[in-house]
Coordinates of C-alpha atoms in Angstrom, one line a residue:
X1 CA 82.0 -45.9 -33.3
X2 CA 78.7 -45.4 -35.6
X3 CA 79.3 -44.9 -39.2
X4 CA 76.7 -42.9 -41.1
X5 CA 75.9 -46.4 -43.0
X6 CA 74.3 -47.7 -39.1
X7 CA 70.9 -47.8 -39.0
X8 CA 69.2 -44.6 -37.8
X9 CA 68.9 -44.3 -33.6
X10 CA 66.0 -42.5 -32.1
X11 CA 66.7 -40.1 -29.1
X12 CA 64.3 -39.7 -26.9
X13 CA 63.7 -36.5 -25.0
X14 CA 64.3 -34.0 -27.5
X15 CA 61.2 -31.7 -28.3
X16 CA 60.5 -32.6 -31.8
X17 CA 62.0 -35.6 -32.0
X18 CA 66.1 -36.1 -32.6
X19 CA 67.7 -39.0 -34.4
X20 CA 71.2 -40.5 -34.2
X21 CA 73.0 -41.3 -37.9
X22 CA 76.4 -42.0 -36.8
X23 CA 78.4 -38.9 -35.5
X24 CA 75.5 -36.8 -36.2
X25 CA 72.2 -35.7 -35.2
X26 CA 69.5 -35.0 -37.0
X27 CA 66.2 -33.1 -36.2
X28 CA 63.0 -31.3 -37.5
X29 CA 63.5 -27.8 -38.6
X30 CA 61.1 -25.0 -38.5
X31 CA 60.4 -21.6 -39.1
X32 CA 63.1 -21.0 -35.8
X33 CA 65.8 -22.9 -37.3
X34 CA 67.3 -19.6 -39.4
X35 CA 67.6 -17.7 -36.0
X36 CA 68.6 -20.5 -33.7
X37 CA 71.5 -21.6 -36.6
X38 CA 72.7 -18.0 -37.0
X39 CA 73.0 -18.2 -32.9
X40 CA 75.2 -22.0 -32.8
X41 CA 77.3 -20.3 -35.8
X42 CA 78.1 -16.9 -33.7
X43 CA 79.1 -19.2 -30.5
X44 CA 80.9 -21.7 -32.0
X45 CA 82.6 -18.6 -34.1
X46 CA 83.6 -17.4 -30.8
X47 CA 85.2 -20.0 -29.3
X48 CA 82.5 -21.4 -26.7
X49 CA 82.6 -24.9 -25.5
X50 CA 80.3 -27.3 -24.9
X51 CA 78.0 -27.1 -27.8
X52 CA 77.2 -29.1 -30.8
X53 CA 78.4 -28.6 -33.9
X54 CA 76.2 -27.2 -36.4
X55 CA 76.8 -29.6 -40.0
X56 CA 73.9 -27.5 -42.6
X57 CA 70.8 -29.6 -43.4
X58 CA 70.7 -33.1 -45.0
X59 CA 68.2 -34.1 -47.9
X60 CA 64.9 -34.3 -46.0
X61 CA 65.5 -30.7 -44.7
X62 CA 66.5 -31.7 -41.6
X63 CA 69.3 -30.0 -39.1
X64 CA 72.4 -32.0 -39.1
X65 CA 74.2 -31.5 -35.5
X66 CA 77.6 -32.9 -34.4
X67 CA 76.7 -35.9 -31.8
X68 CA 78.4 -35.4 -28.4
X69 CA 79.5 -38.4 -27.0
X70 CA 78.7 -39.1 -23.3
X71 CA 75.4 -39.6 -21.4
X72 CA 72.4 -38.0 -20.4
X73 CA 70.6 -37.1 -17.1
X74 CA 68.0 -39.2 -15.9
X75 CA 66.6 -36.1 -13.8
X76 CA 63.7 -38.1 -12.3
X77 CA 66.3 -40.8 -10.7
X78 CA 69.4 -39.1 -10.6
X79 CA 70.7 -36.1 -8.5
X80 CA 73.7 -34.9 -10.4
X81 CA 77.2 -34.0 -8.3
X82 CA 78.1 -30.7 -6.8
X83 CA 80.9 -30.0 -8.9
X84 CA 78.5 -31.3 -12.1
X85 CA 76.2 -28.6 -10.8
X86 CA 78.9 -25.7 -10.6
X87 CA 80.3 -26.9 -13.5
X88 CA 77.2 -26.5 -15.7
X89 CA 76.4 -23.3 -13.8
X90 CA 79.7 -21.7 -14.6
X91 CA 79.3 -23.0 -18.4
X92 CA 76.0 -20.9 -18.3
X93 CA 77.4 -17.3 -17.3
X94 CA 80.2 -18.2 -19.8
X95 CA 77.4 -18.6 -22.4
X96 CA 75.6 -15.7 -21.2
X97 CA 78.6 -13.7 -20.9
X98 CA 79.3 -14.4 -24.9
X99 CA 75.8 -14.3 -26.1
X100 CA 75.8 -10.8 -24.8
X101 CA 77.4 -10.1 -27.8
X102 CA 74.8 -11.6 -30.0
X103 CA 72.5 -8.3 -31.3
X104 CA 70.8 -9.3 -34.7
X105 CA 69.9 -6.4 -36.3
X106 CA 66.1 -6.7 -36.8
X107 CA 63.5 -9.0 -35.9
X108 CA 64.1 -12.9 -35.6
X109 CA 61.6 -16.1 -35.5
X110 CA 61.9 -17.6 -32.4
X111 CA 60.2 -21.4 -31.5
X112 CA 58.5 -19.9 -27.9
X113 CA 59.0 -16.5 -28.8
X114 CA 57.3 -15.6 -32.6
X115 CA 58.8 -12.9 -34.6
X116 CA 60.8 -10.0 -32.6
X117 CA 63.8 -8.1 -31.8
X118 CA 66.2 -8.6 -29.1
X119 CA 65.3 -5.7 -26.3
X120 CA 67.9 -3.8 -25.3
X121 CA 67.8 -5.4 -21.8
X122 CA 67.7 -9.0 -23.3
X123 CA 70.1 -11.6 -24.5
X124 CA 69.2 -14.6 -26.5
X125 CA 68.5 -17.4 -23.6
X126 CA 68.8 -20.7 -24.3
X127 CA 65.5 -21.6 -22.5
X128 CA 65.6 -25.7 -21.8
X129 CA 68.9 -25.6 -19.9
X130 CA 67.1 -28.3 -17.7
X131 CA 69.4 -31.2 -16.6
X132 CA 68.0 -33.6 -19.1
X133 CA 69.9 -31.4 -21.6
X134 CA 73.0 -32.2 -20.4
X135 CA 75.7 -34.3 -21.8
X136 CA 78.1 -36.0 -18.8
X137 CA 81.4 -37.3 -20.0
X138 CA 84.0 -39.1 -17.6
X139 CA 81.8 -37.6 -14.5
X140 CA 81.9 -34.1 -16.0
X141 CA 79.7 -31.7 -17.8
X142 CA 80.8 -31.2 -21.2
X143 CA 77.7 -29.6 -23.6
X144 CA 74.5 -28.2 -23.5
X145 CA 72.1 -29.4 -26.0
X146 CA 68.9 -29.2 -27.9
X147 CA 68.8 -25.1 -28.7
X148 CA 65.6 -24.6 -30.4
X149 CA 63.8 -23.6 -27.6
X150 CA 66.6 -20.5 -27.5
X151 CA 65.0 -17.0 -28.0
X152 CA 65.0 -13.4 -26.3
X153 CA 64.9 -13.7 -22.4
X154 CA 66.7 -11.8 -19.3
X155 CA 69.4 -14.5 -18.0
X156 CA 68.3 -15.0 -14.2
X157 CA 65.4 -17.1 -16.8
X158 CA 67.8 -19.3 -17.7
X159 CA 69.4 -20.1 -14.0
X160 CA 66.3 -20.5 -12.4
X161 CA 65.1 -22.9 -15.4
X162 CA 69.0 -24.9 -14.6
X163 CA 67.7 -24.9 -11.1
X164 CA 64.7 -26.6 -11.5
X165 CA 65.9 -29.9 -12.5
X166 CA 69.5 -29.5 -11.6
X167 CA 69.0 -28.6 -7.8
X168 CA 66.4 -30.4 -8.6
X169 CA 63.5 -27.8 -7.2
X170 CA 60.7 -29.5 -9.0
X171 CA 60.7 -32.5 -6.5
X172 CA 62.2 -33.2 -2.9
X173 CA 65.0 -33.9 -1.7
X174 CA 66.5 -32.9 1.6
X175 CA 66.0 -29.5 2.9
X176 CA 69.7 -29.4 3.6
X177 CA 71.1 -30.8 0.1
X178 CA 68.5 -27.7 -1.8
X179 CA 70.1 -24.9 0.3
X180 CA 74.0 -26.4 0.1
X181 CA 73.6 -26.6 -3.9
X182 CA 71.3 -23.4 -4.0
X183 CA 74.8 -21.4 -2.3
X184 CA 76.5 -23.7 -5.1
X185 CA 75.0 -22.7 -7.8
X186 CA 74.4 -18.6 -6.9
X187 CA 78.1 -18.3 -6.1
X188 CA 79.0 -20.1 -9.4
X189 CA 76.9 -17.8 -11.4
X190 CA 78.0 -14.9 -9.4
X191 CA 75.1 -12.2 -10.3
X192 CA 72.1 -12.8 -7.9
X193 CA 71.6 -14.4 -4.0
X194 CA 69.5 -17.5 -3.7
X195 CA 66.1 -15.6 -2.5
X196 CA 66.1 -13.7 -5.7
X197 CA 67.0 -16.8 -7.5
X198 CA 64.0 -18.9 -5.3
X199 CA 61.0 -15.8 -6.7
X200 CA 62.8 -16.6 -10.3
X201 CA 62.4 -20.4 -10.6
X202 CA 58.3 -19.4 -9.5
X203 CA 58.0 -17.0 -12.5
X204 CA 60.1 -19.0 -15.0
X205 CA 58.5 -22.4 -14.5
X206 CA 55.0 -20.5 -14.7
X207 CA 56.0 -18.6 -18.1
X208 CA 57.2 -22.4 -19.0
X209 CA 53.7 -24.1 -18.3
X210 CA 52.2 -20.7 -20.3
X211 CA 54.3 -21.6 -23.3
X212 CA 54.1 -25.0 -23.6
X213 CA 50.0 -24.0 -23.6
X214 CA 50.1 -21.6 -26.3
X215 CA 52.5 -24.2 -28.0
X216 CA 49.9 -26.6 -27.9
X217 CA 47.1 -24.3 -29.1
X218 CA 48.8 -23.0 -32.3
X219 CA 49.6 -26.8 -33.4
X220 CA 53.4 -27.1 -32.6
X221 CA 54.3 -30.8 -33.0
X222 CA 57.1 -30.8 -30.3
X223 CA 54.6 -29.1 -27.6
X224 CA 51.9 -31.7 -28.2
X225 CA 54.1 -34.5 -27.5
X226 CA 54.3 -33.1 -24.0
X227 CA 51.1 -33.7 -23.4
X228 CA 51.7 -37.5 -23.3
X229 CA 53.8 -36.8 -19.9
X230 CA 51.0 -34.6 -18.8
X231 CA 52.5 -31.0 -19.6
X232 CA 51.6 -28.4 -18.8
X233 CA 49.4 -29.4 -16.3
X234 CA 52.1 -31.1 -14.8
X235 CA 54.6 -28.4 -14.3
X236 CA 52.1 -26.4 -12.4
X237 CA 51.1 -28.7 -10.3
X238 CA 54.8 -29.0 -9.6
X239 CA 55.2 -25.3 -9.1
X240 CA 52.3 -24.8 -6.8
X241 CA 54.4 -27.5 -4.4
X242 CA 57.5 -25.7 -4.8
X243 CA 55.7 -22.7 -3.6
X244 CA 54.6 -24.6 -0.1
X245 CA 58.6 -25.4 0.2
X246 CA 59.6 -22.3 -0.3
X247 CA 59.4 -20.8 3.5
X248 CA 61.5 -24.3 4.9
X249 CA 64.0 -23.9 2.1
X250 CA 64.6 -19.8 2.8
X251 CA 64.5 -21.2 6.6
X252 CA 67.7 -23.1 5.8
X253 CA 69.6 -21.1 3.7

C-alpha cells in the first residue's frame, strides 16, 4: 500500500488534473469547491456509499480526497457487465434519492453552473456520472468519483449522461445489447421508460458539448484540456450519430 512518503502519481482523466499521494487524492480547487465540499460532507453525513472521503485541503490549497482502491473504466474498449450497469444505476437513484434532501439556503458557485439557487424542481446532479468515473472493485461497482462538475440539474440529466458511456450510446454496439441494457438500466432506476430516457441522452449530451464551450471561453483550465481530445466538437459529432440510431434502437426496444 502507498504511504504518503511515495512519490506523487498522476491520474489521468480527471478534469483539472488529480494526483495520487498515498491513500489520498489531491486536486485543484476553485471557486466551486465550497459548494461541491458542503455537498460530499451532507452525503457522507448521511450514510451514502460509494463516495470518497472528503480529508480538508493540504498546504498548496489543494482538495485532499480519500483514494478508492479498484480500477477504472476504459469506456472506449470496454463494455461494462449488466449487473455493473444496474449496479451503478441503482447507486444513482440512491444518490438522487438522498440528495433530494440537499436545499442550501441561498445561492451556491457551481463549476458548469455560476452562482445560483437550487430551483424548487431541482436537486444537485452530479453531472459526469459517465463510466470513466467509475471505480470497479472485485467485478463490482463500488464509488462514483470526481464531483466538481456537480451543480443544480433535474435527475433524468444525470441517467441519460450514465447512459452515454455506460450503455454505451455514444458509439455502437449491437442493436440488441443497447435495447437489453436500455430495459436494464430504466427498470433499475425505476422513474422513466427508455423512449423518454432515449430524447434525454440527445438534450443532455447537447447541454454537455454547450458547457464544455462556454468553459472554454471564460478560461477554465479543466475545459481546455478537453480540447486536446477534440471536445466539444467531438461530442456533437457523436450526438448527431446517435440521433441517426435512434429509430433502429426504438425499433428494438
Amino acid at each position: 500500500m502507498p504511504r504518503d512518503s511515495e512519490e506523487p502519481e498522476h491520474l489521468p482523466g480527471a478534469v483539472g488534473g488529480a494526483t495520487r499521494v498515498g491513500r489520498t487524492v489531491r486536486r485543484p480547487t476553485g471557486p466551486w469547491t465550497p459548494a461541491v465540499h458542503e455537498l460530499l460532507t451532507y452525503l457522507y453525513d448521511n450514510g451514502l456509499r460509494g463516495i470518497p472521503e472528503l480529508q480538508g485541503l493540504d498546504d498548496d490549497g489543494r482538495e485532499i480526497l480519500e483514494y478508492v482502491q479498484g480500477r477504472g473504466v476504459p469506456v472506449d474498449q470496454e463494455v461494462v457487465l449488466d449487473s455493473v450497469l444496474v449496479e451503478a444505476v441503482t447507486w444513482l437513484r440512491d444518490f438522487h434519492d438522498l440528495v433530494d434532501g440537499f436545499r442550501p439556503a441561498g445561492a451556491r458557485i457551481w463549476r458548469s453552473a455560476g452562482e445560483v439557487e437550487l430551483g424548487a424542481d431541482e436537486i444537485i446532479c452530479h453531472h459526469d456520472p459517465g463510466a470513466y468515473n467509475w471505480i470497479i472493485q472485485s467485478g463490482h461497482f463500488v464509488a462514483m468519483i470526481d464531483w466538481d462538475m456537480a451543480g443544480p440539474g433535474q435527475p433524468i440529466d444525470d441517467l441519460a449522461f450514465l447512459a452515454w458511456t455506460a450503455i454505451p450510446l455514444y458509439r455502437e454496439i449491437p442493436i440488441d445489447d443497447v435495447a437489453r441494457r436500455l430495459d436494464l438500466l430504466v427498470d433499475a432506476y425505476g422513474e422513466w421508460g427508455p423512449m423518454t430516457v432515449l430524447d434525454a441522452v440527445v438534450r443532455r449530451m447537447s447541454t454537455a458539448a454547450d458547457r464544455i464551450e462556454a468553459g472554454q471561453a471564460r478560461g477554465d483550465e479543466g475545459f481546455l484540456n478537453l480540447a486536446q481530445v477534440g471536445e466539444p466538437q467531438r461530442t456533437r459529432d457523436r450526438v448527431a450519430a446517435f440521433r441517426e440510431r435512434i429509430p433502429e434502437i426504438e425499433a428494438a426496444l
